[in-house]
CSV table of C-alpha atoms in Angstrom, one decimal:
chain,number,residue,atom,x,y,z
A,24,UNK,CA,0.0,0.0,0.0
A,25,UNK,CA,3.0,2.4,0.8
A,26,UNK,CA,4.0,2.3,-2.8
A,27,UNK,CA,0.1,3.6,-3.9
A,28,UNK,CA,-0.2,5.9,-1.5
A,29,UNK,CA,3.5,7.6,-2.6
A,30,UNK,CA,2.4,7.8,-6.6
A,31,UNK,CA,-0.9,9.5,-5.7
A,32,UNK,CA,0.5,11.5,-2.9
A,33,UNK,CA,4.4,12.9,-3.9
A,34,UNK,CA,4.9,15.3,-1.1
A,35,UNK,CA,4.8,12.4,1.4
A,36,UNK,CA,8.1,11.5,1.1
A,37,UNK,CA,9.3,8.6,2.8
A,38,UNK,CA,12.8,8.2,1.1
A,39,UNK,CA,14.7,9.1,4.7
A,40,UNK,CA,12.5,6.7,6.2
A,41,UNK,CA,14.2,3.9,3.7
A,42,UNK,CA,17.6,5.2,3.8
A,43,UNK,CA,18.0,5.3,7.7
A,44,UNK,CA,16.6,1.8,7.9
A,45,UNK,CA,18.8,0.8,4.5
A,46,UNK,CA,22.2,2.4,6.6
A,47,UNK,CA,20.8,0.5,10.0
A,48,UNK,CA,20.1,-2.9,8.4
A,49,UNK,CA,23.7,-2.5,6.9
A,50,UNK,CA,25.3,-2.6,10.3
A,51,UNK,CA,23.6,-5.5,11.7
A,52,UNK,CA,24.1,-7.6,8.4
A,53,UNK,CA,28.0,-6.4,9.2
A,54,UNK,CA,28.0,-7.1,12.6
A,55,UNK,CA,26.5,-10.9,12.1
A,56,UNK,CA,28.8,-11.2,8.8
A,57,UNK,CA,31.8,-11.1,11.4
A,58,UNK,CA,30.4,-13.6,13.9
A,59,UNK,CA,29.7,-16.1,11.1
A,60,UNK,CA,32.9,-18.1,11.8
A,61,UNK,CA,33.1,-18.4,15.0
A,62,UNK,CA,29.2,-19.1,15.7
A,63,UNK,CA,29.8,-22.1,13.0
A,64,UNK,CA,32.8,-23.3,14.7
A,65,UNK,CA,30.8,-23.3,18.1
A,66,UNK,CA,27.7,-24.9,16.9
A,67,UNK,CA,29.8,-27.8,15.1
A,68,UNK,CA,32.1,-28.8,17.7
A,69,UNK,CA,30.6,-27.4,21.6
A,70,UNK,CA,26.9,-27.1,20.4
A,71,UNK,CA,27.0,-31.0,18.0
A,72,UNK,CA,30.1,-32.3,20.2
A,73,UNK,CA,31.5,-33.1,16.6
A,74,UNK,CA,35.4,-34.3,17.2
A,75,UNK,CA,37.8,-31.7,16.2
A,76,UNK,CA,39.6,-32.8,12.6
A,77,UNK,CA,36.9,-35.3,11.4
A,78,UNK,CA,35.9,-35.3,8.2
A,79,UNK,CA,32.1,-34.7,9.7
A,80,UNK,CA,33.4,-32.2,11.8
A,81,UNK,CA,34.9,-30.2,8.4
A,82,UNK,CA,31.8,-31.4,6.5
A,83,UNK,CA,29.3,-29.9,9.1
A,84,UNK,CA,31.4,-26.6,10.1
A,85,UNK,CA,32.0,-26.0,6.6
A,86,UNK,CA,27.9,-26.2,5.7
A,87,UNK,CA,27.6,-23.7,8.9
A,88,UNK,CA,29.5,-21.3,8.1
A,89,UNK,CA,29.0,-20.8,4.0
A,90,UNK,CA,25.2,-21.3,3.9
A,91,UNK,CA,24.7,-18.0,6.0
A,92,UNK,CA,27.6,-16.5,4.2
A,93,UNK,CA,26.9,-17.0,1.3
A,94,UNK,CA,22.8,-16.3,1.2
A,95,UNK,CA,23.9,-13.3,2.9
A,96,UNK,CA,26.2,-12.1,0.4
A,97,UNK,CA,23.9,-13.0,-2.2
A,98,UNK,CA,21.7,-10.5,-0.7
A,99,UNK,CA,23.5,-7.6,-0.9
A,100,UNK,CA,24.9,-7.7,-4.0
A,101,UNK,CA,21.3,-9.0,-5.6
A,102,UNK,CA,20.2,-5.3,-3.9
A,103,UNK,CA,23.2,-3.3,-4.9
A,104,UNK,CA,22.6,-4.6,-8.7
A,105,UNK,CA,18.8,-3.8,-8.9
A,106,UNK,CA,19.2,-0.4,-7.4
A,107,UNK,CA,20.9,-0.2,-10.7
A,108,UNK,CA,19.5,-2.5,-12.9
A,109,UNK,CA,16.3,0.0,-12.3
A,110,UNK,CA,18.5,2.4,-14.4
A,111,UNK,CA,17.7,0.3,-16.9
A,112,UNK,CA,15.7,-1.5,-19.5
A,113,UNK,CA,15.7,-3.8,-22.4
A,114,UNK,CA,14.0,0.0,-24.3
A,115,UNK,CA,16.5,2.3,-23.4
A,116,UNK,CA,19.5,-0.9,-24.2
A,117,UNK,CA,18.2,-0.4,-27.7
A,118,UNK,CA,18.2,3.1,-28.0
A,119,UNK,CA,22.3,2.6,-26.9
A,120,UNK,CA,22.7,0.1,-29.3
A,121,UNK,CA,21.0,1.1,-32.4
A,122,UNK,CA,23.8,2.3,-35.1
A,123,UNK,CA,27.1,2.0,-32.9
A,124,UNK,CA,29.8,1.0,-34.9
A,125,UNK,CA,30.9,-3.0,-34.6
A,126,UNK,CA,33.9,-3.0,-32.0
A,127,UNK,CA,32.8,-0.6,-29.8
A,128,UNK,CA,28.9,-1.9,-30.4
A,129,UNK,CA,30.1,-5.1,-29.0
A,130,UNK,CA,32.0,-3.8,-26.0
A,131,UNK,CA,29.0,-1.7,-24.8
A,132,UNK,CA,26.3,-4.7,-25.6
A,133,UNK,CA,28.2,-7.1,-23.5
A,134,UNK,CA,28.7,-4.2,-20.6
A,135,UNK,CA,25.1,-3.7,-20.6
A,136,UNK,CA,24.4,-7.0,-20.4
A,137,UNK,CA,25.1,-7.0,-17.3
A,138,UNK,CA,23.0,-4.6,-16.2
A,139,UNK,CA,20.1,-4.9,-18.0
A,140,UNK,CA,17.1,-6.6,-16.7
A,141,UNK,CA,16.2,-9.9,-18.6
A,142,UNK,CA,15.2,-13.3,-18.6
A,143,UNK,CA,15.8,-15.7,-20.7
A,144,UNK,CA,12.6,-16.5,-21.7
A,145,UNK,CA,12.4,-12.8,-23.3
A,146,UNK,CA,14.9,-13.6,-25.9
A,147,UNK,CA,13.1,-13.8,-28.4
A,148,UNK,CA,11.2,-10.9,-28.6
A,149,UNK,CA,14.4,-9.0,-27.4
A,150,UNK,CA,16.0,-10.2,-30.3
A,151,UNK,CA,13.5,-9.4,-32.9
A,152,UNK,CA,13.4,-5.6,-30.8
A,153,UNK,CA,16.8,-5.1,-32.0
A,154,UNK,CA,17.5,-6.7,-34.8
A,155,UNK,CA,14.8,-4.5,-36.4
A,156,UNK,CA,15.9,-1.8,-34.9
A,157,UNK,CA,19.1,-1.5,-36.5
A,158,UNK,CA,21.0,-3.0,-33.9
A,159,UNK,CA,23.9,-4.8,-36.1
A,160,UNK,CA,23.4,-8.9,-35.3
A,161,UNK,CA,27.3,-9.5,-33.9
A,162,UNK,CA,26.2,-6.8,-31.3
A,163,UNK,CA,22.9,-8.3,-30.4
A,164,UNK,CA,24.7,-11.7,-29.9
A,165,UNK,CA,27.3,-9.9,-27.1
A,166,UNK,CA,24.2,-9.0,-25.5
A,167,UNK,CA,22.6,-12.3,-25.5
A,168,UNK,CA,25.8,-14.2,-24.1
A,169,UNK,CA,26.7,-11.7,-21.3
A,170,UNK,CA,23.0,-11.3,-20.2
A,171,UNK,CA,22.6,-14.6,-18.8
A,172,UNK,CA,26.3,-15.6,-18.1
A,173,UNK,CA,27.2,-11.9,-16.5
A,174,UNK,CA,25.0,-12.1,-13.8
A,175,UNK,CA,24.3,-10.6,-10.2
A,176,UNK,CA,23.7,-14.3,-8.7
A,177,UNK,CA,27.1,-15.8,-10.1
A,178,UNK,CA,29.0,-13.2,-9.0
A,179,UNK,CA,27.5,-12.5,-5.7
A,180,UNK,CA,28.2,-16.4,-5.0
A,181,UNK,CA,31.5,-16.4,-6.3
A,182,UNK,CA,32.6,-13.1,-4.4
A,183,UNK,CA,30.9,-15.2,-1.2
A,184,UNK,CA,32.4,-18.3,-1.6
A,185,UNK,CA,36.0,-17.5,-3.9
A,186,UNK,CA,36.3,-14.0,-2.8
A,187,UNK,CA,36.4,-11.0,-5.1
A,188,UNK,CA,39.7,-11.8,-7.0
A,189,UNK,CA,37.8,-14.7,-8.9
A,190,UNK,CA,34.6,-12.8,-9.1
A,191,UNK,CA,36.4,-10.4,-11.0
A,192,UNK,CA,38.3,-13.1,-13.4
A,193,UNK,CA,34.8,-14.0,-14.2
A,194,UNK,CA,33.6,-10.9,-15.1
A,195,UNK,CA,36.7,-10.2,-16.9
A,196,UNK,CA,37.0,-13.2,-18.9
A,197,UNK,CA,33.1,-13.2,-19.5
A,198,UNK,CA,32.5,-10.2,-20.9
A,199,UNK,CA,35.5,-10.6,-23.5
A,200,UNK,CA,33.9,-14.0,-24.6
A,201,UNK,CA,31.1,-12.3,-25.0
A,202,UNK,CA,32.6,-9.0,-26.9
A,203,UNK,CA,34.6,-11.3,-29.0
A,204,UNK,CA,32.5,-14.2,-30.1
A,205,UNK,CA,29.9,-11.7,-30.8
A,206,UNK,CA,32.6,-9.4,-32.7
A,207,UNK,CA,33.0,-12.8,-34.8
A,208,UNK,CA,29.4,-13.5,-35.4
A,209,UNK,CA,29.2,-10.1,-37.0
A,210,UNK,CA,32.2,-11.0,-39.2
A,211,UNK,CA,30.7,-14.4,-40.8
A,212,UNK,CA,27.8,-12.2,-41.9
A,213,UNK,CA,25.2,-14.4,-41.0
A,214,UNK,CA,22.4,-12.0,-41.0
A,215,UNK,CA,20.7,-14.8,-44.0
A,216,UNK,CA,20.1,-17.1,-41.2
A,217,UNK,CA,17.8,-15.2,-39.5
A,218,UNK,CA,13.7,-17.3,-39.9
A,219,UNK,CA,12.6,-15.2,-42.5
A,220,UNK,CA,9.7,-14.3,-40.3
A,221,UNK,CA,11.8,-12.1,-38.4
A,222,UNK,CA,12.2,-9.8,-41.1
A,223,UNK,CA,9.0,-9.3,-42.3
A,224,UNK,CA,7.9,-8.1,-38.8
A,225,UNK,CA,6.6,-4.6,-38.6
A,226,UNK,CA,7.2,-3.6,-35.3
A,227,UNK,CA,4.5,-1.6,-34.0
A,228,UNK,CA,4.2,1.9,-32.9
A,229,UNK,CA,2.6,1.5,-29.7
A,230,UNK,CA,4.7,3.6,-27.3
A,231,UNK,CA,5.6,2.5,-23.9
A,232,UNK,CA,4.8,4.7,-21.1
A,233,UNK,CA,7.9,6.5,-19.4
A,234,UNK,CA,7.7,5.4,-15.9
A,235,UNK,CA,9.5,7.5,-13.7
A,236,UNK,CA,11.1,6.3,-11.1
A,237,UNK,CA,12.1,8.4,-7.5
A,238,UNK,CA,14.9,7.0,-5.1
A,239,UNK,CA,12.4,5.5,-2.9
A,240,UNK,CA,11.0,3.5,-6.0
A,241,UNK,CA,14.8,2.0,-7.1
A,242,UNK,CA,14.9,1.2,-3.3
A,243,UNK,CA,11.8,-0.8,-3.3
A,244,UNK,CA,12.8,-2.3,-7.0
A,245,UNK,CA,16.1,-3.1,-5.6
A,246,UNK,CA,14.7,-5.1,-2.5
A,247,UNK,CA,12.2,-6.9,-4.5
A,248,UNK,CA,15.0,-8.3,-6.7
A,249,UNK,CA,15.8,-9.5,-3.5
A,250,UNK,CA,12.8,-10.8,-2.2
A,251,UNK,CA,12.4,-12.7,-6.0
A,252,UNK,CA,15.9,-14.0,-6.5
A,253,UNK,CA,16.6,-15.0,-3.1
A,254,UNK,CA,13.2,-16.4,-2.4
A,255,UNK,CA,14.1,-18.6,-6.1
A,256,UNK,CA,17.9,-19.7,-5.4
A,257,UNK,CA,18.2,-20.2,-1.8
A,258,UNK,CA,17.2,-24.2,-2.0
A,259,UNK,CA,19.7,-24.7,-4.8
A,260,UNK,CA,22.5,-22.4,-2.8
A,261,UNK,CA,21.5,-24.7,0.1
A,262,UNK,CA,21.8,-28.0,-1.9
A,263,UNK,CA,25.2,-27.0,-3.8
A,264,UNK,CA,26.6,-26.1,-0.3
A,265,UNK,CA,25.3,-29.2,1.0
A,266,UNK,CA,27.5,-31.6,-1.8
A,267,UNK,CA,29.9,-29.3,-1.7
A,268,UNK,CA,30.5,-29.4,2.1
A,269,UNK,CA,30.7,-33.3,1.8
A,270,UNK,CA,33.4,-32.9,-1.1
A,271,UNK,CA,35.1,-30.8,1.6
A,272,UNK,CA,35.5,-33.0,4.1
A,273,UNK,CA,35.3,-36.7,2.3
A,274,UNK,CA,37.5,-35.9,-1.2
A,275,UNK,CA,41.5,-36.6,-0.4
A,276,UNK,CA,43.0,-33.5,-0.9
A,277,UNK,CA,44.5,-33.4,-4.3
A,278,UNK,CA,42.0,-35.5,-5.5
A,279,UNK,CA,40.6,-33.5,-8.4
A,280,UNK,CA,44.1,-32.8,-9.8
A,281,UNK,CA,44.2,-36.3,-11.6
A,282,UNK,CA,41.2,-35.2,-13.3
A,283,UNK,CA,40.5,-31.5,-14.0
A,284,UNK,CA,44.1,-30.6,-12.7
A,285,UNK,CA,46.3,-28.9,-15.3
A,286,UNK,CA,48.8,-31.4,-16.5
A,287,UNK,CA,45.6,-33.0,-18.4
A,288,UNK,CA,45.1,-31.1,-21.1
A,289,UNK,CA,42.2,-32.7,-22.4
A,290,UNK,CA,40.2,-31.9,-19.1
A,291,UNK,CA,39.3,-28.5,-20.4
A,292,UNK,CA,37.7,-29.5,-24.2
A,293,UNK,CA,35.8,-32.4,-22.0
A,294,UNK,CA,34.6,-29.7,-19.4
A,295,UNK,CA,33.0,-27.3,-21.9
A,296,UNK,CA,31.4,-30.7,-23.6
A,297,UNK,CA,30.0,-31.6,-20.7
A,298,UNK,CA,28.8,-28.0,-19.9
A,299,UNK,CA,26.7,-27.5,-22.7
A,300,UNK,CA,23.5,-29.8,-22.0
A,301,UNK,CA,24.1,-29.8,-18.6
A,302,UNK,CA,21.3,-26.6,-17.6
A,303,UNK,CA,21.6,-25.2,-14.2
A,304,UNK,CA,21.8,-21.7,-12.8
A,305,UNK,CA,25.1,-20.2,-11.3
A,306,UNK,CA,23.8,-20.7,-7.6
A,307,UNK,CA,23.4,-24.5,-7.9
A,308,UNK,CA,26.9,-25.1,-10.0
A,309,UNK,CA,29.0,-22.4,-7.9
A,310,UNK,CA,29.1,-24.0,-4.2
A,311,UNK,CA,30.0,-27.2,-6.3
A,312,UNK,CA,32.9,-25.5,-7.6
A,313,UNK,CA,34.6,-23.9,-5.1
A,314,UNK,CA,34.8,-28.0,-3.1
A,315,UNK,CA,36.0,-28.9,-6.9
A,316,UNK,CA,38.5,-26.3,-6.8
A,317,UNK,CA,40.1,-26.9,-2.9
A,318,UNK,CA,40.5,-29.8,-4.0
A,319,UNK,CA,42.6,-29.2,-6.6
A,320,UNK,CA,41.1,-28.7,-9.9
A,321,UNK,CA,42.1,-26.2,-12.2
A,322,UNK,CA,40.7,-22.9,-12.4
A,323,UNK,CA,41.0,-23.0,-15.9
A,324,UNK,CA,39.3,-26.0,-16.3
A,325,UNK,CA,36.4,-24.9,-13.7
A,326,UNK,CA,36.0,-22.0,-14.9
A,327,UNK,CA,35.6,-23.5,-18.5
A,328,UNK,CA,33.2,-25.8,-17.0
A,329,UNK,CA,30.9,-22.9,-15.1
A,330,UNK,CA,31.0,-20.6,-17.7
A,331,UNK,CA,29.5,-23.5,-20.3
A,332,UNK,CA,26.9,-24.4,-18.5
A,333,UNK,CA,25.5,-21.0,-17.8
A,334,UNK,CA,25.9,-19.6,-21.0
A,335,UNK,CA,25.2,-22.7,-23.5
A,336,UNK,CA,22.1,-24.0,-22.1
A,337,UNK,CA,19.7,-26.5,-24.4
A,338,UNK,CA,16.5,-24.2,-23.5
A,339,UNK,CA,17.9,-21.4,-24.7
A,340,UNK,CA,19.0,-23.2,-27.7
A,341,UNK,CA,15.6,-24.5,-28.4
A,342,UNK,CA,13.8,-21.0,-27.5
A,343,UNK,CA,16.4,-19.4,-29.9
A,344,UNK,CA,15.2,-21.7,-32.9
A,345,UNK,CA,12.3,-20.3,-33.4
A,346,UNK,CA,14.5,-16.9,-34.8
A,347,UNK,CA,17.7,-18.6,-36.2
A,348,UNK,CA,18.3,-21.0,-38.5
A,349,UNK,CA,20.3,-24.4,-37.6
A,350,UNK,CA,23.5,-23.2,-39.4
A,351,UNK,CA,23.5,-19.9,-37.2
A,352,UNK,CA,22.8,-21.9,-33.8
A,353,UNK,CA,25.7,-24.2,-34.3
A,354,UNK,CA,27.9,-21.0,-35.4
A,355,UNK,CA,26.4,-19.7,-32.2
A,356,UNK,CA,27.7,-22.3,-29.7
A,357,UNK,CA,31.2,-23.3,-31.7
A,358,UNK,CA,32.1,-19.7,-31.3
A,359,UNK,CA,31.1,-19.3,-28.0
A,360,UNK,CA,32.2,-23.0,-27.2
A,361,UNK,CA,35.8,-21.8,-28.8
A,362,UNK,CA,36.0,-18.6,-26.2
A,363,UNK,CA,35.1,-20.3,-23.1
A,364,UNK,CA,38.3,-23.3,-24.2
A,365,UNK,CA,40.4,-20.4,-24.6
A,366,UNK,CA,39.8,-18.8,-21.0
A,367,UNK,CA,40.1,-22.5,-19.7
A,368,UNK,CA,43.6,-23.1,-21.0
A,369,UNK,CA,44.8,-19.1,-20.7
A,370,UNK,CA,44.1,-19.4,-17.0
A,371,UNK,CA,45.5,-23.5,-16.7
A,372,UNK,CA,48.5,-22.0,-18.4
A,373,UNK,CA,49.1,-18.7,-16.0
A,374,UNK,CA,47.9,-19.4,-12.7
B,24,UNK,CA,-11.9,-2.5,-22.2
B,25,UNK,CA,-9.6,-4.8,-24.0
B,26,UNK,CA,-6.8,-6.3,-21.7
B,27,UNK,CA,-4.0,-8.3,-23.3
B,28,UNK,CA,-1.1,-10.0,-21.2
B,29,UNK,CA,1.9,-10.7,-23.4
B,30,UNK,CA,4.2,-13.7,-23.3
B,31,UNK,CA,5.6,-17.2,-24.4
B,32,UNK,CA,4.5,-18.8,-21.2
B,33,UNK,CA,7.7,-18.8,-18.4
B,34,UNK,CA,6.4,-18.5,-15.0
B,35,UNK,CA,6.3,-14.6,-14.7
B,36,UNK,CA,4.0,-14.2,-17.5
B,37,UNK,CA,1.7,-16.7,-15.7
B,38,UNK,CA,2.0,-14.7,-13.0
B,39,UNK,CA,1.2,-11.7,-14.6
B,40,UNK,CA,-1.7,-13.3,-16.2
B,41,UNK,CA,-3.2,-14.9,-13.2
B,42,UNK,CA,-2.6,-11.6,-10.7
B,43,UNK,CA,-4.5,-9.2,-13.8
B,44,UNK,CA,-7.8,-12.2,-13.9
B,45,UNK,CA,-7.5,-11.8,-10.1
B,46,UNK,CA,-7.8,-7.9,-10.2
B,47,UNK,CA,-10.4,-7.7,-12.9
B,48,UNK,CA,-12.5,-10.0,-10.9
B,49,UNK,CA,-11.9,-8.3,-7.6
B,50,UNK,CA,-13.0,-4.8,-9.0
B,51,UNK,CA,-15.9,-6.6,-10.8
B,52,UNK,CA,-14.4,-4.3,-13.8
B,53,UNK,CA,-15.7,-4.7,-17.1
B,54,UNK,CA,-13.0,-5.9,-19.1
B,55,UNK,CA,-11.5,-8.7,-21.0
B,56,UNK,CA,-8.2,-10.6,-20.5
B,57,UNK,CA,-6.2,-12.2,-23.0
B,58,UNK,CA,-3.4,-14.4,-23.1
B,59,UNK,CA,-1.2,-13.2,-26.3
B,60,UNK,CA,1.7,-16.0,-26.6
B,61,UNK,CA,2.3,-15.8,-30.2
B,62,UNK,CA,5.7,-14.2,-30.5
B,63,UNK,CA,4.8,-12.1,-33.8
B,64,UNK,CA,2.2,-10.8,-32.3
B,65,UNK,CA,3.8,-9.6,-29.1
B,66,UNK,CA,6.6,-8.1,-31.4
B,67,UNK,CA,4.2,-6.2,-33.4
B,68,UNK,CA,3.4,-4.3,-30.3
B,69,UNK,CA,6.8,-3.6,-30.5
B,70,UNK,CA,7.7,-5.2,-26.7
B,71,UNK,CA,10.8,-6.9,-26.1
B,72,UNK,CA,10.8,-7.7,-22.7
B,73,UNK,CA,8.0,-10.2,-20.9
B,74,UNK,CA,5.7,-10.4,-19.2
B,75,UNK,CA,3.8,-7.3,-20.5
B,76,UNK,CA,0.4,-5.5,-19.9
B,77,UNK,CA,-1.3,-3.8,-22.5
B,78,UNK,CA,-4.8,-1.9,-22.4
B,79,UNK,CA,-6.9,-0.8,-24.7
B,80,UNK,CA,-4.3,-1.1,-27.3
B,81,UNK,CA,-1.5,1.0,-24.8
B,82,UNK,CA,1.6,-0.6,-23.1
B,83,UNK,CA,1.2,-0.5,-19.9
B,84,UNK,CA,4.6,-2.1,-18.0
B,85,UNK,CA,6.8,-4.4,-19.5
B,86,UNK,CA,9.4,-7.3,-18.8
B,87,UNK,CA,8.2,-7.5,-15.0
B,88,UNK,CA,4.8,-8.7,-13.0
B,89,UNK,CA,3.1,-5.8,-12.0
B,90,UNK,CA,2.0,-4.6,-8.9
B,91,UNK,CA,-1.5,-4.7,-8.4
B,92,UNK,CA,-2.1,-1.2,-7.1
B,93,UNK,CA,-0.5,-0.3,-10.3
B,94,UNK,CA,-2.8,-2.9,-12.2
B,95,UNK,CA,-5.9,-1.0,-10.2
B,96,UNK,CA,-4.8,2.4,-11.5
B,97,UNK,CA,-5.0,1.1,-15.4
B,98,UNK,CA,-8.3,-0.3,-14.8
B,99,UNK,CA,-9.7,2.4,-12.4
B,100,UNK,CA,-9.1,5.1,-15.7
């Protein structure tokens, strides 16, 4: 009711009301963030009498301490990225895109990617939006792979769980696969291999209404990407932590090196392989990881592995049909296939 | 009044749909809801992100579920 009551009444302003509670929910989410560890340490081994250096003891104490971590984590940046995702919309994307040059096209399509609101079942209609709106094809596909691969729930669980450094190779590496295999797709001139359909579409006039938005709406926009997101994830975030935890404490150390460790090469081509049926958002596939990883699988290789099932996903494939042509779905996922092998073995070969 | 909700099916647009009957019948308004799926269509109103509300031939929201305050404000007009 708030939210009515603000559009028909303006001068009842209520935004100091949300930032003083915004500021004081801050510090208690920073003041339980610090006790995290220690409560999970006392609830494993005073609280569940679990032995100190058991594997059910790391197992347990490791599933205390991330689940909180990393839901709570997942909160805040989920929050930080809709206050400014509700700069944005798929309208005003198009607008930026429409009659940029190539290169720099593709660089600013994969950047606002990020921060554009989307979901994959509106690709199709996003597509068509700017492909008829002048929006060159290479460009369109930089947006369509960074959208759902660049997102705030990967790297809010990987800056949780792997810290910021990786969270940041991530964004990195995925927004130059993204600039670059879109970059080629423009090259190959493919623009034939659109459904035909597509092209005779008129798209029609009818304007969208501006919707203004104060401080006090972005606030409430941010925390219901909260409340939707966190309310949708949480049960995988808890089940990933789960198998990951019992990787933690069960898996011999060094374990994973035999198999997705660097000196096999071939680890990295079989990763991606794997990836590209396998469908499953970031927050079920990223707890899983970071046991993969202390246990001594490549970051290379994992990262190979994450980044193809996010991005190459056989939904999106089928929804995509319906505007491409075979030819230009397989182009689609051997170029993007071919970007994610080279970030695998770049990072296999320098970290 | 014509109301048409536009998109392929995923579970926002259901949303969307089922929250707009819901209002409609609540404010015993005279109006009629339609699903629009068909992905021509929904281009042709020249929307590209779902779910979206249009009325009476205007875009109303698009690519997120309403709110149904804001849902009682089209249909109140």
């Amino acid at each position: 009711m708030e939210i009515s009551e603000s559009q028909h009444a303006p001068h009842k302003n209520l935004l100091p009301l949300y930032l003083s509670g915004g500021i004081i929910g801050l510090v208690i989410w920073w003041l339980i963030y610090r006790q995290l560890l220690p409560f999970a340490s006392f609830l494993t081994y005073s609280v569940l009498n679990i032995g100190k250096s058991s594997h059910l003891g790391a197992s347990v104490e490791f599933f205390f301490y991330d689940t909180p971590k990393v839901l709570m984590l997942l909160t805040l940046v989920v929050f930080g990225v809709g206050i400014i995702r509700s700069f944005f919309t798929p309208e005003k994307t198009r607008l930026m895109l429409a009659g940029k040059s190539e290169f720099v096209g593709n660089i600013l399509a994969a950047l606002l990617g990020i921060v554009t609101p989307f979901c994959s079942c509106s690709a199709v209609p996003l597509f068509i939006g700017f492909v008829t709106a002048g929006v060159p094809l290479g460009v369109t596909f930089s947006f369509l792979i960074s959208a759902p691969m660049v997102n705030e729930i990967a790297l809010g669980l990987l800056y949780g769980l792997l810290g910021w450094k990786i969270a940041a190779i991530y964004m990195g590496t995925g927004l130059s696969v993204a600039i670059i295999a879109g970059w080629v797709i423009g090259r190959l001139k493919l623009e034939n291999h659109i459904e035909d359909w597509v092209k005779e579409i008129r798209v029609g006039a009818a304007s969208i209404e501006e919707q203004t938005m104060t401080w006090q709406d972005r606030i409430i926009y941010g925390w219901d990407a909260v409340k939707d997101i966190v309310g949708r994830v949480w049960i995988y975030v808890i089940l990933g932590i789960a198998v990951g935890a019992g990787i933690h404490g069960y898996v011999p150390e060094g374990f994973m090196a035999s198999i997705m460790g660097k000196g096999a090469w071939w680890s990295v081509p079989l990763a991606v392989l794997i990836g590209i049926p396998m469908y499953s958002n970031a927050a079920g596939i990223i707890p899983v990881v970071e046991a993969l990883l202390g246990k001594g699988a490549a970051l290379g290789t994992v990262l190979a592995f994450m980044m193809s099932v996010i991005a190459l996903s056989l939904p999106e494939m089928v929804i995509l049909r319906k505007v491409l042509k075979m030819r230009l779905i397989w182009t689609f996922i051997g170029v993007v296939a071919c970007g994610i092998l080279i970030v695998g073995y770049l990072f296999n070969a320098i970290i | 009044m014509e109301i048409k909700v536009l998109g392929p099916g995923c579970a926002k647009c259901q949303q969307a749909e089922k929250l707009v009957k819901e209002t409609v019948a609540e404010m015993g308004a005279d109006a009629n809801v339609e699903k629009v799926t068909d992905m021509m269509q929904i281009a042709g109103y020249g929307v590209f992100s779902t779910p979206a509300v249009v009325v009476d031939g205007v875009v109303k929201c698009a690519g997120k579920v309403p709110k149904k305050e804001e849902i009682k404000q089209w249909i109140g007009k």
